[in-house]
PDB file of C-alpha atoms in Angstrom:
ATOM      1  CA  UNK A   1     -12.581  -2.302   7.176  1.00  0.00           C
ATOM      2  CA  UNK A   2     -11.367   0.475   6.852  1.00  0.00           C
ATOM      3  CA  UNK A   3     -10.167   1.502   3.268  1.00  0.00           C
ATOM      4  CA  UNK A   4      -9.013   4.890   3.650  1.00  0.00           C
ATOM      5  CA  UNK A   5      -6.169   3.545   5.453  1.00  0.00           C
ATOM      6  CA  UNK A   6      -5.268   0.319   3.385  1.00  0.00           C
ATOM      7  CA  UNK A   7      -4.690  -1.026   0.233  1.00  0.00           C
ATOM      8  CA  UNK A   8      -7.990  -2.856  -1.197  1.00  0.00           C
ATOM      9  CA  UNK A   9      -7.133  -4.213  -4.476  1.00  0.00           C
ATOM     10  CA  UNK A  10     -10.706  -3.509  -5.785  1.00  0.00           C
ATOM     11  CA  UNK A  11     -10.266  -3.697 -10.141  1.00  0.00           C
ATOM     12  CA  UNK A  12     -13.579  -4.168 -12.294  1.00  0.00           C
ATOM     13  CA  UNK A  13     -11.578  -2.392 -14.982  1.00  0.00           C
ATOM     14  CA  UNK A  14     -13.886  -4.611 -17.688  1.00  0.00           C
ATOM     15  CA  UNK A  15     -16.883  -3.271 -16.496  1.00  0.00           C
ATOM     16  CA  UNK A  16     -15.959   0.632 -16.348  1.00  0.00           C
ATOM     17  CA  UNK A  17     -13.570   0.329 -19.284  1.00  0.00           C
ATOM     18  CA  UNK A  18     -16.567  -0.540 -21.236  1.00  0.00           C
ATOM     19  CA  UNK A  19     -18.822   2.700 -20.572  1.00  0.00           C
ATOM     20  CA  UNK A  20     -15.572   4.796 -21.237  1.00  0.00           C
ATOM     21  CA  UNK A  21     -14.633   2.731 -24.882  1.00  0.00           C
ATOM     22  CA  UNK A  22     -18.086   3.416 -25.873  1.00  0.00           C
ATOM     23  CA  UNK A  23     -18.016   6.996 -25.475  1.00  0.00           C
ATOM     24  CA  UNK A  24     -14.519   7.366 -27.335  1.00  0.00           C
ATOM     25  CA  UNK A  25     -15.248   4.380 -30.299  1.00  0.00           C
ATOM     26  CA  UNK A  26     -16.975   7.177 -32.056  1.00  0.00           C
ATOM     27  CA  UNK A  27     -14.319   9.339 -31.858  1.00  0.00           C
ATOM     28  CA  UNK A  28     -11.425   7.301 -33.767  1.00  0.00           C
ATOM     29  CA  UNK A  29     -10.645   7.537 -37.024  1.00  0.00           C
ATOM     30  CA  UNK A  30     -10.420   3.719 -39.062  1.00  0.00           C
ATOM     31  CA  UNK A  31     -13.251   1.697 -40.216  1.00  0.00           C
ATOM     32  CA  UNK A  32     -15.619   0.036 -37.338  1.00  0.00           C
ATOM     33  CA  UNK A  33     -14.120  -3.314 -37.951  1.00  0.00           C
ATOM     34  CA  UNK A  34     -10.682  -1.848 -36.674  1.00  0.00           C
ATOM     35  CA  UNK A  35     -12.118   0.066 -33.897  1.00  0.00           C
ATOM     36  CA  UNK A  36     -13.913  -2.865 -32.335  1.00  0.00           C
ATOM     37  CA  UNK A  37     -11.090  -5.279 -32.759  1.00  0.00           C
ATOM     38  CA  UNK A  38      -9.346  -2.136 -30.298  1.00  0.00           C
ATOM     39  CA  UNK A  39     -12.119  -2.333 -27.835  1.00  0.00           C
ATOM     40  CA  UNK A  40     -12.227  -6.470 -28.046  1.00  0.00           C
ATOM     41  CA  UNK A  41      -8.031  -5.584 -27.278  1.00  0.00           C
ATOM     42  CA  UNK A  42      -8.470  -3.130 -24.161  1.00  0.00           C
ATOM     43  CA  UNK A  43     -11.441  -5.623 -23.039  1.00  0.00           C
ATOM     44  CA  UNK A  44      -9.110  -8.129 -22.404  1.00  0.00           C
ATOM     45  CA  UNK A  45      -6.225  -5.922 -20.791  1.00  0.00           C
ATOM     46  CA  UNK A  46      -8.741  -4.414 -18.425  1.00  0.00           C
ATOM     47  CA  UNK A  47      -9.881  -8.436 -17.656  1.00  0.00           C
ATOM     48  CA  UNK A  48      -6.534  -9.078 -17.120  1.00  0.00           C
ATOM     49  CA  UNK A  49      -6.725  -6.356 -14.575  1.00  0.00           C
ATOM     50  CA  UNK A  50      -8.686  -8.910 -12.193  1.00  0.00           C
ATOM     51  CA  UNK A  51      -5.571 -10.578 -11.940  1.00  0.00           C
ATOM     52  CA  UNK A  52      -4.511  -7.456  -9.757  1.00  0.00           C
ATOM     53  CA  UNK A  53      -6.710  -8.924  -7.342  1.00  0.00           C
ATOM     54  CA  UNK A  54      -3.877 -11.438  -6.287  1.00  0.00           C
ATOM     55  CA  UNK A  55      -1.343  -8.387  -6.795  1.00  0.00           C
ATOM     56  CA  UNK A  56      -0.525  -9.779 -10.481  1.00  0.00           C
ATOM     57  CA  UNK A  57      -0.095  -5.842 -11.430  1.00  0.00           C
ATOM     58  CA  UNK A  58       3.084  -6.987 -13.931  1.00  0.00           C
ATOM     59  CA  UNK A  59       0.686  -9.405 -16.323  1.00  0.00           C
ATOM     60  CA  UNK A  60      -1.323  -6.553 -16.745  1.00  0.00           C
ATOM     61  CA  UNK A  61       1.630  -4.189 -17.696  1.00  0.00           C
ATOM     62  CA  UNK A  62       2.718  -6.346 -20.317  1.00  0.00           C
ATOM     63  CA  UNK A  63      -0.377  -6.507 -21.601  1.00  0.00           C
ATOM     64  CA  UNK A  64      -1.498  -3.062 -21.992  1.00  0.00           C
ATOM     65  CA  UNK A  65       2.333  -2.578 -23.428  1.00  0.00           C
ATOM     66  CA  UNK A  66       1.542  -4.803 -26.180  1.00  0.00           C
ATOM     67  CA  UNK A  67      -1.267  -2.169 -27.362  1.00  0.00           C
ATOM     68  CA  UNK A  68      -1.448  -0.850 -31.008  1.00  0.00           C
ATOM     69  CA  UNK A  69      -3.109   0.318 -33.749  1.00  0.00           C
ATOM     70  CA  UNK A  70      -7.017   1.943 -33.100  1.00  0.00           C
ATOM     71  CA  UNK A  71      -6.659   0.625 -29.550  1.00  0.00           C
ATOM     72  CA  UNK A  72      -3.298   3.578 -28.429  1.00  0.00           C
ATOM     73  CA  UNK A  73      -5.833   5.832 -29.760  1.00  0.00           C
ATOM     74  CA  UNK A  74      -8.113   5.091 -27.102  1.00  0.00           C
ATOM     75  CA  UNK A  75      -4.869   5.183 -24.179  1.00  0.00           C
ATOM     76  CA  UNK A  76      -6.386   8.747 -22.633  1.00  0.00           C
ATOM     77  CA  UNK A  77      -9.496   7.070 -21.560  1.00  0.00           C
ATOM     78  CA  UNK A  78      -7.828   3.394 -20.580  1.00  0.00           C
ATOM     79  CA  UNK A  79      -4.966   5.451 -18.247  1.00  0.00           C
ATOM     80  CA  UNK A  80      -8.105   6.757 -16.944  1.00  0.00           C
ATOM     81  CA  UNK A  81     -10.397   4.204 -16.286  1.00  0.00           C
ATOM     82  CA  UNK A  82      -7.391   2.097 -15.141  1.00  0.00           C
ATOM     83  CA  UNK A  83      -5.277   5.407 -13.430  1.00  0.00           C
ATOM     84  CA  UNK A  84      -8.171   6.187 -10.889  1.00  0.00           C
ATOM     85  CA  UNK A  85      -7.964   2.375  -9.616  1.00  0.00           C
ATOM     86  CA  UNK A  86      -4.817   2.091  -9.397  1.00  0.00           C
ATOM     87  CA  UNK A  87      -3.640   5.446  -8.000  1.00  0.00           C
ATOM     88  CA  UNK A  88      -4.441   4.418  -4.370  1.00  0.00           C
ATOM     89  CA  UNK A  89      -2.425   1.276  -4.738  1.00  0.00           C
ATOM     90  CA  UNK A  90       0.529   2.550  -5.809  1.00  0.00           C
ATOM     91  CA  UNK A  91       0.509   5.736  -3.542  1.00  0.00           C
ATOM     92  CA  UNK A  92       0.709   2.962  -0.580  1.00  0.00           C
ATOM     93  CA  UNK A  93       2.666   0.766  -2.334  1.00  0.00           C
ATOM     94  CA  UNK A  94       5.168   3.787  -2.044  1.00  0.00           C
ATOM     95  CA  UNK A  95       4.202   4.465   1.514  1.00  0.00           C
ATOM     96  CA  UNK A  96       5.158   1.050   2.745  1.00  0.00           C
ATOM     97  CA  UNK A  97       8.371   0.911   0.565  1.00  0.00           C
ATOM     98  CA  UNK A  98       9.955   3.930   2.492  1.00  0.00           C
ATOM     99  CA  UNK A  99       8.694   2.997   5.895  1.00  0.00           C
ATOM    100  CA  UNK A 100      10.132  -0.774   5.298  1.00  0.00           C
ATOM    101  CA  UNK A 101      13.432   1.293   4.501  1.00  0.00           C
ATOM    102  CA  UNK A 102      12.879   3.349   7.458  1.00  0.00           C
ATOM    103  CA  UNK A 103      12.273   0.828   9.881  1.00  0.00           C
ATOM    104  CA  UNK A 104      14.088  -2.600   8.315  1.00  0.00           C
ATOM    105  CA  UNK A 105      10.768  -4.034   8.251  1.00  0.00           C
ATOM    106  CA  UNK A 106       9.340  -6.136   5.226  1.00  0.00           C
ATOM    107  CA  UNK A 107       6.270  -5.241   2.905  1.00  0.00           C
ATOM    108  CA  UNK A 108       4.374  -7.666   3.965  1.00  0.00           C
ATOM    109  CA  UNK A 109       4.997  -7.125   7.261  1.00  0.00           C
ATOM    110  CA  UNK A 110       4.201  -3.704   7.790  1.00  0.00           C
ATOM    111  CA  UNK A 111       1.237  -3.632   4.978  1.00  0.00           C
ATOM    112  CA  UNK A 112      -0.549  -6.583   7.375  1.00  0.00           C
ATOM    113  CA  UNK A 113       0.369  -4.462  10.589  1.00  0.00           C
ATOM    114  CA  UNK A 114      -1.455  -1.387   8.922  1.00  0.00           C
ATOM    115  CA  UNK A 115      -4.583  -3.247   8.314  1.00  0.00           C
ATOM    116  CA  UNK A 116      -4.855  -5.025  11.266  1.00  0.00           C
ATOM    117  CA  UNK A 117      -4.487  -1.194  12.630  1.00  0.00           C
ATOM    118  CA  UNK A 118      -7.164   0.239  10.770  1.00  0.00           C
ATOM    119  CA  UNK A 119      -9.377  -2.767  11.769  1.00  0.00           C
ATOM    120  CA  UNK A 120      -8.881  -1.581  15.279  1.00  0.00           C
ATOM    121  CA  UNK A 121      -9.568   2.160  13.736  1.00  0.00           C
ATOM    122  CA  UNK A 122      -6.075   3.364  13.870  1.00  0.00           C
ATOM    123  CA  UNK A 123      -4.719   5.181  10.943  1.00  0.00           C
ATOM    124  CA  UNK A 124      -2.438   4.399   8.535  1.00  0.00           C
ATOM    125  CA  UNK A 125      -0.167   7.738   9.182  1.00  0.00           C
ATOM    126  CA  UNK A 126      -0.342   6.672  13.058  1.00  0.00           C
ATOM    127  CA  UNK A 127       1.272   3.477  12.359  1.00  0.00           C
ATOM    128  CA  UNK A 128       3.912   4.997   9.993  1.00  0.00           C
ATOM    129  CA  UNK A 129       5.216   7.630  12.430  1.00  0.00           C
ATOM    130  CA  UNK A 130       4.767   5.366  15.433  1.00  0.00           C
ATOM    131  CA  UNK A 131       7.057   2.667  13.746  1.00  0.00           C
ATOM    132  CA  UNK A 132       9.683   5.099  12.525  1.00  0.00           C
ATOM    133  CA  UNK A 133      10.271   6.334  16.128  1.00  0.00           C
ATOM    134  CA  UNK A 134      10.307   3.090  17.142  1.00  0.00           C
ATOM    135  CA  UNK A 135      12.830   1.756  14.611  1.00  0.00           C
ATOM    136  CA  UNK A 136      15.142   4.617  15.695  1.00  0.00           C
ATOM    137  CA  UNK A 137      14.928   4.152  18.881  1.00  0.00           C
ATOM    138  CA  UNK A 138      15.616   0.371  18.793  1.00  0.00           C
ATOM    139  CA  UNK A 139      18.825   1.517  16.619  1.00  0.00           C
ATOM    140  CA  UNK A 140      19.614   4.087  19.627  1.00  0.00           C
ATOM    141  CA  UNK A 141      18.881   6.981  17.434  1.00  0.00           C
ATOM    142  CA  UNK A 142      19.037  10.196  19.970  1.00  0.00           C
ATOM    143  CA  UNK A 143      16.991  12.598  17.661  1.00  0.00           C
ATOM    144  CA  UNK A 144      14.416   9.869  18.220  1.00  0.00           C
ATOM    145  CA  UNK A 145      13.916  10.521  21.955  1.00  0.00           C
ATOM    146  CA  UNK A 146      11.476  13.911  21.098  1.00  0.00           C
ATOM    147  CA  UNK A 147       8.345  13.384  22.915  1.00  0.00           C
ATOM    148  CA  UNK A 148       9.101  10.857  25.078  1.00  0.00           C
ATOM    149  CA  UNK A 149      11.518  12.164  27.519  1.00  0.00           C
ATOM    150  CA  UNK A 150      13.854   9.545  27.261  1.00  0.00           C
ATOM    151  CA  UNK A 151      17.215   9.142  26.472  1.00  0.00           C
ATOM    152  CA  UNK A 152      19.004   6.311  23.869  1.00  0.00           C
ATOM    153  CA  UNK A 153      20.561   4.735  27.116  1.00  0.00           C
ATOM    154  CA  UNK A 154      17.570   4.940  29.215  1.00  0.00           C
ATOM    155  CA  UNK A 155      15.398   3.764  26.700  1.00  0.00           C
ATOM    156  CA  UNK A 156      17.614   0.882  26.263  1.00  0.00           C
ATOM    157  CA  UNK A 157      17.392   0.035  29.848  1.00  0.00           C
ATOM    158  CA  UNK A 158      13.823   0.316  29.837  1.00  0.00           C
ATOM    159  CA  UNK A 159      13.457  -2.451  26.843  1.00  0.00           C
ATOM    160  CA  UNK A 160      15.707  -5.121  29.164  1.00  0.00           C
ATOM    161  CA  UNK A 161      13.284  -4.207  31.909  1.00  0.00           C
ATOM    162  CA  UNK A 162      10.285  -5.196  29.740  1.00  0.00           C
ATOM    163  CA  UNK A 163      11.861  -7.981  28.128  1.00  0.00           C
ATOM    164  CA  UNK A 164      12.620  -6.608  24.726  1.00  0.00           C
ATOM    165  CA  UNK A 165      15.800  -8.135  23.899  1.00  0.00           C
ATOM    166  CA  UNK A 166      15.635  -7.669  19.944  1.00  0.00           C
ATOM    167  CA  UNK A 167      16.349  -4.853  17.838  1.00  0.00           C
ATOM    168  CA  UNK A 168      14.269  -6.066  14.793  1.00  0.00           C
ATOM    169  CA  UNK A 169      11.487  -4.125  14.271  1.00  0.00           C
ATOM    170  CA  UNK A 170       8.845  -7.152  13.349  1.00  0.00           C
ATOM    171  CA  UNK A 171      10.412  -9.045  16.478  1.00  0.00           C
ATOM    172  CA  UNK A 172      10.842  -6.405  19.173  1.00  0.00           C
ATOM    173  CA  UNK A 173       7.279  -5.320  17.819  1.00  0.00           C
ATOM    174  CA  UNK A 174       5.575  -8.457  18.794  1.00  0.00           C
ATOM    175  CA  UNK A 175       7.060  -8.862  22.298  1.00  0.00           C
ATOM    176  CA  UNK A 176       5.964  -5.111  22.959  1.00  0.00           C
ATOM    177  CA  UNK A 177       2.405  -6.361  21.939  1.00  0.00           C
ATOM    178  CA  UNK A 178       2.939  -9.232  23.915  1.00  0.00           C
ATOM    179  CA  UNK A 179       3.477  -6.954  26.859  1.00  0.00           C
ATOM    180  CA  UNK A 180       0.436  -4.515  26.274  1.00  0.00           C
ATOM    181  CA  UNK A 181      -1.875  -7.447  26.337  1.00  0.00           C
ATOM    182  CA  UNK A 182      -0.389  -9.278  29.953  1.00  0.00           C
ATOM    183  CA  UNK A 183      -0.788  -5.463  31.375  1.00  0.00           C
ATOM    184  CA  UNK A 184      -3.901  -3.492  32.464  1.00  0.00           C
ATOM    185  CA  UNK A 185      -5.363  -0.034  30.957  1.00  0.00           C
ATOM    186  CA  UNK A 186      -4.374   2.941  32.620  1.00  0.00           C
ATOM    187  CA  UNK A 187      -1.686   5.382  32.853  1.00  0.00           C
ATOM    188  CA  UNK A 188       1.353   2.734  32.854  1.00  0.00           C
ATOM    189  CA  UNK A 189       0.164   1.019  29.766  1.00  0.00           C
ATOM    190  CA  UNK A 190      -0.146   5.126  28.266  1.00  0.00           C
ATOM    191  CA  UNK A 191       3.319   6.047  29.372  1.00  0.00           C
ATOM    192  CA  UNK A 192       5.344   3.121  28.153  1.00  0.00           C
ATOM    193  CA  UNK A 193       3.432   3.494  24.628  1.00  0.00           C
ATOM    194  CA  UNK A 194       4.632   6.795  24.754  1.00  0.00           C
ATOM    195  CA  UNK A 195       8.365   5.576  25.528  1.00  0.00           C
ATOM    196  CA  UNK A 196       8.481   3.385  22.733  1.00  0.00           C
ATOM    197  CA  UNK A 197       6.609   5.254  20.251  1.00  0.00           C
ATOM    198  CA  UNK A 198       6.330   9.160  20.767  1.00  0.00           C
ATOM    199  CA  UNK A 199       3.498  10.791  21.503  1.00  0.00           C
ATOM    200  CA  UNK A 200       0.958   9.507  19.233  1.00  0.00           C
ATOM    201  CA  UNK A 201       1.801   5.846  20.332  1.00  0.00           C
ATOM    202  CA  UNK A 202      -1.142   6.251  22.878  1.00  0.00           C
ATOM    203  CA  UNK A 203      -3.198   5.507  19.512  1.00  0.00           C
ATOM    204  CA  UNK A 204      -1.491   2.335  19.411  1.00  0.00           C
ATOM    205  CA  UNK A 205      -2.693   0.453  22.518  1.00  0.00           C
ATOM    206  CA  UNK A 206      -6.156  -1.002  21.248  1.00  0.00           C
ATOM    207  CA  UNK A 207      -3.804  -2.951  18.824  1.00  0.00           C
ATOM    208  CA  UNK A 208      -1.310  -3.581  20.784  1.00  0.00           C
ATOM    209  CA  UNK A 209      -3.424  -4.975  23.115  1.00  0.00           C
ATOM    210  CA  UNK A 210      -4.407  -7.873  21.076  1.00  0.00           C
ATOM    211  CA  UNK A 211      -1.033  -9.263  21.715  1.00  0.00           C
ATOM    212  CA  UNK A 212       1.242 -10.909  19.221  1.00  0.00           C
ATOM    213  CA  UNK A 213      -0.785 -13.556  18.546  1.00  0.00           C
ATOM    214  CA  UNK A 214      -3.721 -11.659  17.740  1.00  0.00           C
ATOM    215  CA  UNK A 215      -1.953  -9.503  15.406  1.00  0.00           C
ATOM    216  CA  UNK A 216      -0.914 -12.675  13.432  1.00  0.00           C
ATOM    217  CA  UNK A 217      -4.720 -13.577  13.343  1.00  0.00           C
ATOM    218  CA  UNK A 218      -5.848 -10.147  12.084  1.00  0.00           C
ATOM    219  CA  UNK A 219      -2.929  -9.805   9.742  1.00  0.00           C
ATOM    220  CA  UNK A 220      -3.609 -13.596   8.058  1.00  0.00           C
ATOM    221  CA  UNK A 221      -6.994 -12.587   7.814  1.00  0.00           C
ATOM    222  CA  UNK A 222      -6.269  -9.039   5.868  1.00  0.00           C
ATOM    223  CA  UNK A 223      -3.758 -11.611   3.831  1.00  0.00           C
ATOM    224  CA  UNK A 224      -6.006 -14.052   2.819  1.00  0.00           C
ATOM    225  CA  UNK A 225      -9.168 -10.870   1.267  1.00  0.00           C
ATOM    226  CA  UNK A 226      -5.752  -9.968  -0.355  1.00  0.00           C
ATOM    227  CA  UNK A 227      -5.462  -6.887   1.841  1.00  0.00           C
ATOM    228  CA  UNK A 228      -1.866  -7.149   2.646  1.00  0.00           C
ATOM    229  CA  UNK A 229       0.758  -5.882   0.543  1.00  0.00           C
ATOM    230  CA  UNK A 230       4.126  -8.026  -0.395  1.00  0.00           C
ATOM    231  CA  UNK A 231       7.626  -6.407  -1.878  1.00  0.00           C
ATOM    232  CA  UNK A 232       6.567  -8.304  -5.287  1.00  0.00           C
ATOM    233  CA  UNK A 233       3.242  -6.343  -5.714  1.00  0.00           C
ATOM    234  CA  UNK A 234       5.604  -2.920  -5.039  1.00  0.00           C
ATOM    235  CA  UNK A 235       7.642  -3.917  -7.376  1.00  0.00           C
ATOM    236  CA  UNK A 236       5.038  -4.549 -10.200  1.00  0.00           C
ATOM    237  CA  UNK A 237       2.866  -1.698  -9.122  1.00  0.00           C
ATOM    238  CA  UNK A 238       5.533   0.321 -10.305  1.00  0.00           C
ATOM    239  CA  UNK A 239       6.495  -1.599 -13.083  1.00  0.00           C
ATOM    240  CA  UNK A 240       2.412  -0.951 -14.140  1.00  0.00           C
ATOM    241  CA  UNK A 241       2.557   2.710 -12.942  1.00  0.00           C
ATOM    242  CA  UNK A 242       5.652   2.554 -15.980  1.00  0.00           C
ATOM    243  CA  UNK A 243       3.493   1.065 -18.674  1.00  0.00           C
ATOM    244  CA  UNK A 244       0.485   3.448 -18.080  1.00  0.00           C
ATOM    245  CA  UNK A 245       2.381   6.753 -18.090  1.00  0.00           C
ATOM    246  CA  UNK A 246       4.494   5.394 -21.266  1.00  0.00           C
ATOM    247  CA  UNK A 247       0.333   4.393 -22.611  1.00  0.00           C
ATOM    248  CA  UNK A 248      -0.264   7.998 -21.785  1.00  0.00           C
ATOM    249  CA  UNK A 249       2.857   9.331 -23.330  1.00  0.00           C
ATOM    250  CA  UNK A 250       0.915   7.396 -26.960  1.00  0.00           C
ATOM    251  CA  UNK A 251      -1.884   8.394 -26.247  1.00  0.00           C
ATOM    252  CA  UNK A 252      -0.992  12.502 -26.240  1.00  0.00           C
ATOM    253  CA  UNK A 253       1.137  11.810 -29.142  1.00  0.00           C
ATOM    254  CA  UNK A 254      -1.909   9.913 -31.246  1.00  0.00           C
ATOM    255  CA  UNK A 255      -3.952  12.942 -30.145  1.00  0.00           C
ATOM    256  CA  UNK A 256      -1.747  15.532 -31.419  1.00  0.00           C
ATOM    257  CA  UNK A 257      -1.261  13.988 -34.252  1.00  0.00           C
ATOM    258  CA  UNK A 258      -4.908  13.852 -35.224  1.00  0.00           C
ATOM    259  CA  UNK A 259      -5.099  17.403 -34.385  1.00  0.00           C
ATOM    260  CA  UNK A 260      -2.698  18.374 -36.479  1.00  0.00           C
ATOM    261  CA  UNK A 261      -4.539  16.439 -39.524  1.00  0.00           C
ATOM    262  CA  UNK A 262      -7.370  18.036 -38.373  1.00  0.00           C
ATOM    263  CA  UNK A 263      -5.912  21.838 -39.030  1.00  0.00           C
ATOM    264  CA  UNK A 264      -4.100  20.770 -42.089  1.00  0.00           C
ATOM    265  CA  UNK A 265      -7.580  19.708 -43.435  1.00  0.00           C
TER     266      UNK A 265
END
């Protein structure tokens, strides 16, 4: 699949937490016994991280919030280890949040729609732009006409011809699919995707073409590897994204203050 486009909730934070607590245990001040009761801490808030794998992002928030001691001495290298596998996820969990208010479209919808996209090697900034035209258009939005040549009320007359009769993104979407896969390839099928979607809907077809049906398929699939993105994971990604730049905010402070011991010494 591909995961340049998509959200892949891939977190081993146990493993590579490990290498990076090792190389920083030395560096804390406190007796060993306090330093490895920290690690034994941040070992189980980077296992809880595995829960992330279901989109659980707020159990591990509220974990690493409950941090203290020898263990917020060792935030830098935790908002590392745990910042650099999460930064992808909550860069498209923002994606999807403005296109779903762009277009009126849920999460879940459009995070399923994406990777049933990139299966069909269409990118993830293809799909966004395509479905923001669309949405506008549907709404009768006349800035949304560049590129296509058509105007709101033409347009609009050219979705009853089709048989689009909704103006709900998710629904109109899946009759216009339903269309691209009853009609053949060629410069019909190319000039109608660039009616409803601008100029880079030409990119669109080989999904389109799978029909409704065969979205739903692709999309349930994406769902169950835990591919596909819900308003609840948003919501939690940021609520994480939160906890690990208020971590990092500790962190800088526990480090200046050992510097400043340091000079004082």
């Amino acid at each position: 699949m591909a995961t340049n486009n998509t959200v892949q909730y891939t977190i081993t934070a146990k493993d590579q937490a490990s290498a990076v607590f090792a190389g920083v245990s030395t560096k804390v001040k406190g007796s060993l016994e306090n330093v490895e009761k920290g690690v034994q801490k941040l070992s189980k808030t980077a296992s809880a991280g595995m829960g992330a794998l279901s989109g659980d992002f707020s159990k591990l928030g509220d974990v690493i919030g409950g941090i203290g001691g020898p263990a917020a001495a060792m935030g830098a290298a935790v908002v590392g280890a745990l910042g650099s596998m999460t930064t992808k996820t909550m860069e498209a969990s923002e994606g999807f949040r403005k296109l779903s208010e762009r277009t009126g479209a849920s999460v879940e919808f459009l995070s399923g729609f994406t990777q049933a996209a990139a299966d069909m090697f269409v990118s993830a900034e293809t799909v966004s732009a395509s479905l923001t035209i669309f949405a506008k258009k549907l709404g009768g939005a006349e800035d949304a006409m560049d590129g296509s040549g058509v105007s709101a009320g033409a347009f609009a007359k050219k979705l009853q011809e089709i048989g689009i009769n909704s103006d709900n993104v998710e629904e109109a979407l899946g009759q216009v699919a339903d269309r691209f896969a009853g009609m053949k390839d060629g410069t019909e099928k190319t000039a109608l995707a660039v009616q409803l979607f601008g100029k880079q809907g030409v990119e669109l077809i080989p999904i389109l073409n799978k029909g409704r049906d065969g979205i739903r398929e692709m999309t349930a699939a994406a769902k169950e590897m835990g591919l596909v993105m819900t308003t609840e994971t948003t919501e939690a990604v940021t609520r994480l994204k939160q906890v690990l730049d208020n971590l990092g905010d500790r962190a800088e402070g526990a480090a200046l203050n050992m510097g400043s011991g340091l000079v004082k010494a």
